[in-house]
Short mmCIF file of C-alpha atoms and ligand atoms in Angstrom, two decimals:
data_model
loop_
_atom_site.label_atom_id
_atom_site.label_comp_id
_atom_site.label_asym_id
_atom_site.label_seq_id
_atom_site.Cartn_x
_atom_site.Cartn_y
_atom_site.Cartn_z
CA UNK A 232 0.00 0.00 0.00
CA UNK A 233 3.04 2.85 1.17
CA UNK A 234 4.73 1.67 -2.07
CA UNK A 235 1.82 2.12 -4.32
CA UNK A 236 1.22 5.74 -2.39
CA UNK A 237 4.81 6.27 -3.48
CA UNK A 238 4.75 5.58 -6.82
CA UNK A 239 1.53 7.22 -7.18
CA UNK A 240 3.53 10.76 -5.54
CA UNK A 241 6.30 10.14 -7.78
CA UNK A 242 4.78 9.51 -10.99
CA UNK A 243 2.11 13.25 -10.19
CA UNK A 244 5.85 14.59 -9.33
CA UNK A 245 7.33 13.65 -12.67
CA UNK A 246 3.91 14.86 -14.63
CA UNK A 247 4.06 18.27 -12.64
CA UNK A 248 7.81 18.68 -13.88
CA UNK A 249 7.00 18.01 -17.20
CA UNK A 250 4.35 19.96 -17.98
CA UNK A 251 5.32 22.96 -20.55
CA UNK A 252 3.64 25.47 -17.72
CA UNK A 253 4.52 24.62 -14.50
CA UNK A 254 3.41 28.30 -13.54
CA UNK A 255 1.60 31.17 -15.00
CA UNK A 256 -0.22 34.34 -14.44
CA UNK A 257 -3.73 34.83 -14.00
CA UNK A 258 -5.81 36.43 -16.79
CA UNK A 259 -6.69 39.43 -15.54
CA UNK A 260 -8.79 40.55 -18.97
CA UNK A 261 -10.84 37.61 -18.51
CA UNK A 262 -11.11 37.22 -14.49
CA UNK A 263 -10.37 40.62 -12.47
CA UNK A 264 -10.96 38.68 -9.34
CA UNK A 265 -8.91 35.64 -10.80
CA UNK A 266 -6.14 34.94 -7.14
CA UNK A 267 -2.54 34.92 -8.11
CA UNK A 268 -1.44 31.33 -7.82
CA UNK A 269 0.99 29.66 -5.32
CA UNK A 270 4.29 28.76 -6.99
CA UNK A 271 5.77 26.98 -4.16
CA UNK A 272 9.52 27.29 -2.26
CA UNK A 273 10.58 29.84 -1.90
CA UNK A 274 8.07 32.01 -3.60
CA UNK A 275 5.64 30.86 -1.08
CA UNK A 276 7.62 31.16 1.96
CA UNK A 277 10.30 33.72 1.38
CA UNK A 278 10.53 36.79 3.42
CA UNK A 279 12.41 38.99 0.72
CA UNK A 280 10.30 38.61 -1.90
CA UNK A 281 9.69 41.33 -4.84
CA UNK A 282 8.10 43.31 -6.10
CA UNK A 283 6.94 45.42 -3.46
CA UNK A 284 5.28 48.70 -3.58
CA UNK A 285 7.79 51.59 -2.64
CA UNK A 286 6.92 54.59 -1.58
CA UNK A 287 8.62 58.07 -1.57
CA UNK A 288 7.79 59.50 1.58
CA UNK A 289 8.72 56.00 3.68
CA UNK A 290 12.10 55.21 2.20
CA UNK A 291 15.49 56.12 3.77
CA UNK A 292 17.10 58.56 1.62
CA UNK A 293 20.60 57.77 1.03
CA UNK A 294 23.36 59.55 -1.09
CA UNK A 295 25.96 56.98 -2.86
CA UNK A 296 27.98 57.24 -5.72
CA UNK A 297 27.02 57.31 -9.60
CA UNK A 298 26.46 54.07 -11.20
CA UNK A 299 28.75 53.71 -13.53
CA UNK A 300 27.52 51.89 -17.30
CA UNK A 301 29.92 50.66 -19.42
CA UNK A 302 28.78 49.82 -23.23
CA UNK A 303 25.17 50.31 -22.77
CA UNK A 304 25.28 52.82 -25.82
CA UNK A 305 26.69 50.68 -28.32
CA UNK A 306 23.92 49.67 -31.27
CA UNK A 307 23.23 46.12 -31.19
CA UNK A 308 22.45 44.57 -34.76
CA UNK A 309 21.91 41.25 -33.96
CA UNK A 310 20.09 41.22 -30.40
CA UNK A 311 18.12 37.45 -30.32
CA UNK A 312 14.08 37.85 -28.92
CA UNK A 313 12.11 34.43 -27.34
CA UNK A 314 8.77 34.28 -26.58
CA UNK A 315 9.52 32.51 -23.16
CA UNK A 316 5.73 31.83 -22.48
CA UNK A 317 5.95 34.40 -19.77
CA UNK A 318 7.37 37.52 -21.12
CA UNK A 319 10.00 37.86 -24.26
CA UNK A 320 13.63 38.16 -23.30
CA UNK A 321 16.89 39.93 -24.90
CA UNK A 322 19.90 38.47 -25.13
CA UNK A 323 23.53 38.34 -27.14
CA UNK A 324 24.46 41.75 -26.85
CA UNK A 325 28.27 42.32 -28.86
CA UNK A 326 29.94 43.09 -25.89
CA UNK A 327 29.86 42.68 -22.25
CA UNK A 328 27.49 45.68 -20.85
CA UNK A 329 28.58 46.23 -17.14
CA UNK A 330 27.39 48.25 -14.49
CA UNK A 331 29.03 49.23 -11.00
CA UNK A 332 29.28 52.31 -8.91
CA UNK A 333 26.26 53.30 -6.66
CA UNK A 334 25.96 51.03 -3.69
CA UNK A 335 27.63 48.06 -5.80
CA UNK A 336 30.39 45.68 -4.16
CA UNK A 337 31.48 44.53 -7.36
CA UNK A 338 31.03 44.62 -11.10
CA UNK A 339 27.91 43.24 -13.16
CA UNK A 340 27.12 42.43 -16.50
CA UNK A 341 23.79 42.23 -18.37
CA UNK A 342 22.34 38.82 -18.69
CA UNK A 343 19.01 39.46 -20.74
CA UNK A 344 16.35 42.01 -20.94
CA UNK A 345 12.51 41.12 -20.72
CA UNK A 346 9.40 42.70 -19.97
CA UNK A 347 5.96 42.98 -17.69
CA UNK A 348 2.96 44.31 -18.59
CA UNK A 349 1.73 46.24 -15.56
CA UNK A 350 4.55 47.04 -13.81
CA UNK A 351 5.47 45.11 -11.27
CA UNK A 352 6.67 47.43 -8.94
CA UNK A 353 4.41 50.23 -8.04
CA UNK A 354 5.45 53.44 -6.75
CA UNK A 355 3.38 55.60 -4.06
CA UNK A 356 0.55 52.98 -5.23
CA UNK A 357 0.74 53.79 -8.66
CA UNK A 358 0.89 50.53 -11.18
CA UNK A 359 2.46 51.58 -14.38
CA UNK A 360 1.70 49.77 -17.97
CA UNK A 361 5.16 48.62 -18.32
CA UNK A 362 8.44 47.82 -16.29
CA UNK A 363 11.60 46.31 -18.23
CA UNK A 364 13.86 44.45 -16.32
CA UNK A 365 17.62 44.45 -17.30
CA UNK A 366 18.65 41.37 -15.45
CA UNK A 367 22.40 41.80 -14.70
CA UNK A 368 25.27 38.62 -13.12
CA UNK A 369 27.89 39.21 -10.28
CA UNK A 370 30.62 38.38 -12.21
CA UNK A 371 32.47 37.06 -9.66
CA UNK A 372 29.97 34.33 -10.40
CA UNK A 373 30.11 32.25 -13.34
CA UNK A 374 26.66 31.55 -14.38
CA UNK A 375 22.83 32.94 -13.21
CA UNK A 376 22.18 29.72 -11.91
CA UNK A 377 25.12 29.87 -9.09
CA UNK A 378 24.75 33.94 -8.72
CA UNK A 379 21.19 32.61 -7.74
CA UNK A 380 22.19 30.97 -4.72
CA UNK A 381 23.94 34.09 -3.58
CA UNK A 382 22.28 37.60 -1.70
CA UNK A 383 24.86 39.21 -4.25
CA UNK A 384 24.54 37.24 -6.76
CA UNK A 385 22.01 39.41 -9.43
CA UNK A 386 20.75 42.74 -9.48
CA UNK A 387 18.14 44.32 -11.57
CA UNK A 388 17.75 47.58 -13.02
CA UNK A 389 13.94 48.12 -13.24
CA UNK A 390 12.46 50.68 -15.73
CA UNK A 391 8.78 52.07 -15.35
CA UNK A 392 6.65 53.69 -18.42
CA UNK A 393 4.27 55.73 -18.33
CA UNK A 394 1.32 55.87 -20.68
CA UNK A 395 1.86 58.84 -23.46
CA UNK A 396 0.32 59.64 -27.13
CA UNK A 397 4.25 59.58 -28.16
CA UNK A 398 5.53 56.16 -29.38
CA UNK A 399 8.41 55.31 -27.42
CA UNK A 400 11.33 54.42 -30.54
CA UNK A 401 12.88 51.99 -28.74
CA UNK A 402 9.97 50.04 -27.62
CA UNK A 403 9.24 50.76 -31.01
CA UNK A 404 12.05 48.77 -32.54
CA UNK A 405 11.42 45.34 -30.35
CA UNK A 406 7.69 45.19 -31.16
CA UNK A 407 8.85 45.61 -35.10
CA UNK A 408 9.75 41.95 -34.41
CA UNK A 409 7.11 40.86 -32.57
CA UNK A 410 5.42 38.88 -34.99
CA UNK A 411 8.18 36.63 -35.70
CA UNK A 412 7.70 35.22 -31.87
CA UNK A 413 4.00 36.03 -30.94
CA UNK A 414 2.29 33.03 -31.36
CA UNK A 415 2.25 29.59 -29.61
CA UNK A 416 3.91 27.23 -32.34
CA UNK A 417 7.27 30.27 -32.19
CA UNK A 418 7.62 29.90 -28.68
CA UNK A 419 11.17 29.19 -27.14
CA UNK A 420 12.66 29.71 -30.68
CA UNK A 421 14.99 32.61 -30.74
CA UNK A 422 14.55 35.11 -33.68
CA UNK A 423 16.92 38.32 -34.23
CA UNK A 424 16.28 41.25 -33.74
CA UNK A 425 15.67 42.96 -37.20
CA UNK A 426 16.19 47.07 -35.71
CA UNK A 427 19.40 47.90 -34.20
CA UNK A 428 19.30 49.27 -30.70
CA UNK A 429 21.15 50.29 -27.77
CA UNK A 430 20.42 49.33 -24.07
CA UNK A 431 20.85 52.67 -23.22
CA UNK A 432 17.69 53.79 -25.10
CA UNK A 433 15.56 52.07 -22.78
CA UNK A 434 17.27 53.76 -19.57
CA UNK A 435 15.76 57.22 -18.56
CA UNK A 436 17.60 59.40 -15.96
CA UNK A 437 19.53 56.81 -13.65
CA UNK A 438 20.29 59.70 -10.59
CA UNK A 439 17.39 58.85 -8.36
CA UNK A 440 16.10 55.57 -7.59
CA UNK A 441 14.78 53.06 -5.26
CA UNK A 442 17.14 50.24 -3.25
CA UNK A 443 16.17 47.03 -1.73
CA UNK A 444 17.52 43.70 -1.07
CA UNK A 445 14.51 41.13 -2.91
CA UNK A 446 14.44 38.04 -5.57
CA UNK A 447 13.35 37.15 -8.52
CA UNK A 448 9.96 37.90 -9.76
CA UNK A 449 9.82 34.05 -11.33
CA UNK A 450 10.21 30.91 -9.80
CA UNK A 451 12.36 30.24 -7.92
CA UNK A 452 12.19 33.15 -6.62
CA UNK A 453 15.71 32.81 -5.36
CA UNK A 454 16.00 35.86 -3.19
CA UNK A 455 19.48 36.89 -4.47
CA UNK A 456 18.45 40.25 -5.88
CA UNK A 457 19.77 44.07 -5.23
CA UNK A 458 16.98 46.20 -7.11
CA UNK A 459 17.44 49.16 -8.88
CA UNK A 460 14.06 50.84 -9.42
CA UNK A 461 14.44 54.39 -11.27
CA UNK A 462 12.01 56.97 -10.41
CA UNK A 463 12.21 58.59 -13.55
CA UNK A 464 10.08 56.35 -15.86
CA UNK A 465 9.72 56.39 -19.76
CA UNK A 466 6.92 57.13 -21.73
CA UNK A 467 5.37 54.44 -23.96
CA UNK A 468 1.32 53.79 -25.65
CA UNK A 469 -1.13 51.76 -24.52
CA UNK A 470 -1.04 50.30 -28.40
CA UNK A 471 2.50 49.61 -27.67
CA UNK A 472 1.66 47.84 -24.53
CA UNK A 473 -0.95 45.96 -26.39
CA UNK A 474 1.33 44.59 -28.70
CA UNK A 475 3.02 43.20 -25.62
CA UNK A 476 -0.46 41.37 -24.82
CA UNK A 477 -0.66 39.36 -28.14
CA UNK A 478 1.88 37.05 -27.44
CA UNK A 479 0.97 33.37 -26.94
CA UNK A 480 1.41 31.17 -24.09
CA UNK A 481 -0.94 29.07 -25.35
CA UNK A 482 -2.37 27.71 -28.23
CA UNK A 483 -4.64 30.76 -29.06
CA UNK A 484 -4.36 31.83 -25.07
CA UNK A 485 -2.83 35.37 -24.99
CA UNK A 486 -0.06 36.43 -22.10
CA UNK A 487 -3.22 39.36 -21.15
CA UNK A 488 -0.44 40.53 -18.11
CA UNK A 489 2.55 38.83 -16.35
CA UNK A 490 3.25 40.42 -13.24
CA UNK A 491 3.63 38.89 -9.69
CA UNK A 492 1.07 40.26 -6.73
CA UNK A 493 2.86 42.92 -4.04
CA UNK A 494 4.87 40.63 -1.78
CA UNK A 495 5.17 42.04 2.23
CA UNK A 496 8.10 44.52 2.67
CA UNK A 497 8.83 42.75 5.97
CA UNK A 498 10.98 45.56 7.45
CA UNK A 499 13.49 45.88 5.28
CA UNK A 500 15.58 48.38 4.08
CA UNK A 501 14.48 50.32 1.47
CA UNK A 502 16.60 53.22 0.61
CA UNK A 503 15.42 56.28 -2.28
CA UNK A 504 18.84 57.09 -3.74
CA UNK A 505 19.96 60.13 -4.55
CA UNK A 506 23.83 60.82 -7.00
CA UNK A 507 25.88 62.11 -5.24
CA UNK A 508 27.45 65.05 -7.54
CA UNK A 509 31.24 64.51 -8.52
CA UNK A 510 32.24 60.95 -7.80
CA UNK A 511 35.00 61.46 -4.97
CA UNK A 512 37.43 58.89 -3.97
CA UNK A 513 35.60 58.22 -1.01
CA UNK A 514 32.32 57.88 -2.23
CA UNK A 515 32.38 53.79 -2.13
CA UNK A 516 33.10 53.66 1.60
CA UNK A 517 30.09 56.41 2.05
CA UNK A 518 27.85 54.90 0.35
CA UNK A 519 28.43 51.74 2.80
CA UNK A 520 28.32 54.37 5.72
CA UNK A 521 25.38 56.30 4.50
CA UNK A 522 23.31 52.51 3.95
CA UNK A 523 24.44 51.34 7.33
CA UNK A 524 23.49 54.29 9.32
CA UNK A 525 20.34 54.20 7.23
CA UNK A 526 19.65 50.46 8.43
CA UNK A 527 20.58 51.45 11.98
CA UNK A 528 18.15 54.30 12.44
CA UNK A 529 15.19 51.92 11.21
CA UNK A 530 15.93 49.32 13.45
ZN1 ZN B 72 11.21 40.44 -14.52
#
């Protein structure tokens, strides 16, 4: 009887693995009420999970040094696009783009670049149509999957956009090769990129912006993750957006919206960052100082 039980678990185990969707978004279009699922893990039991909501007026303000992006301007000609099934990711930029500076410990480099529709992250309560996520690697790690298993292994720089009657060009230049990817049968096959573009275009103003320690937004939820959350956000149409919401998950079942529910900020640290004019010598160190003092008067 406990070995039938047993196979029984084991052979629901192996079906659950195998399944192309293991985990998904509700359809908010079709369902308003529709409850975010459970994932499981971590996502599930975690107690730095993102995204939260961040608000101006609550965060500790805290002055550190200018990040510092290295070939984020460059065109890139030959940028690959997948339709993942739960958002459509950038990758195989030319050269390595990396990022340090601000309250950094060491040097990062972009992984990919993908997308939610509905931000994410909301700021002072306010849900936005549109947050890109530049997903970047501690390089002192050699892969995502082992920077995953460390609190400094991954940070993201998170973009908002706001809704505007001005098509955003660079947004623009993605969703020109959207319909190579969009429907079900394309999914998880790479395409390139037909318009050149640079990173950069999708950054706005990088001097102010929201710090916490979270994870992933996706299973596993691996809470490895120093966000970057710019306050100044980019502007972008709701037709653009609905481009976004063609893409198939499904055979004939649109990706409608594929952000996670607010998570609990659970009394951590979240610090609105301000660049500190002229980086000084000594502006590593007091960015440390300022972010420790910061953590000390909350607690
Ligand atoms: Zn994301």
């Amino acid at each position: 009887m406990h070995l039938l039980v047993f196979v029984l678990a084991c052979s629901c185990l192996a079906l659950s693995q195998g399944a192309s969707h293991d985990w998904g978004y509700p359809d908010l279009d079709n369902n308003q009420n529709e409850p975010f699922p459970k994932w499981g893990g971590l996502c599930d039991e975690g107690k730095k999970q993102s995204p939260i909501n961040l608000h101006t007026k609550g965060a500790l303000k805290g002055l550190f040094d200018p990040l510092k992006f290295e070939n984020y301007d460059e065109k890139q000609s030959r940028l690959h696009m997948v339709n993942n099934g739960h958002s459509i990711q950038l990758s195989g930029f030319k050269h390595d783009l990396t990022l340090r500076g601000g309250g950094l410990m060491s040097e990062f480099v972009v992984e990919q670049i993908h997308m939610h529709w509905w931000s994410e992250h909301t700021i002072n309560d306010i849900r936005y149509p549109l947050e890109v996520h530049i997903v970047h690697r501690n390089k002192i790690y050699p892969n995502m999957s082992m920077a995953a298993d460390f609190k400094d292994g991954i940070t993201v720089l998170a973009v908002l956009y706001h809704v505007s009657n001005t098509p955003n060009q660079a947004i623009a230049s993605i969703i020109n090769s959207l319909d190579d990817i969009k429907s079900y049968d394309q999914m998880n096959k790479p395409v390139q990129v037909k318009d050149s573009l640079a990173v950069d275009d999708l950054i706005p103003n990088v001097s102010t912006y929201f710090n916490y320690a979270g994870s992933l937004t996706t299973p596993t939820c691996a809470e490895a993750v120093t966000w970057i959350v710019l306050t100044d956000t980019h502007p972008v149409t709701l037709d653009q957006v609905n481009e976004f919401k063609g893409i198939e998950y499904e055979k004939n079942k649109q990706l409608h919206n594929n952000y996670r529910e607010l998570q609990s900020e659970n009394n951590r640290a979240v610090v609105l960052v301000s660049q500190r004019a002229g980086a000084a010598q000594l502006c590593s160190l007091g960015a440390l100082l300022t972010l420790l003092l910061a953590i000390t008067v909350q607690l």
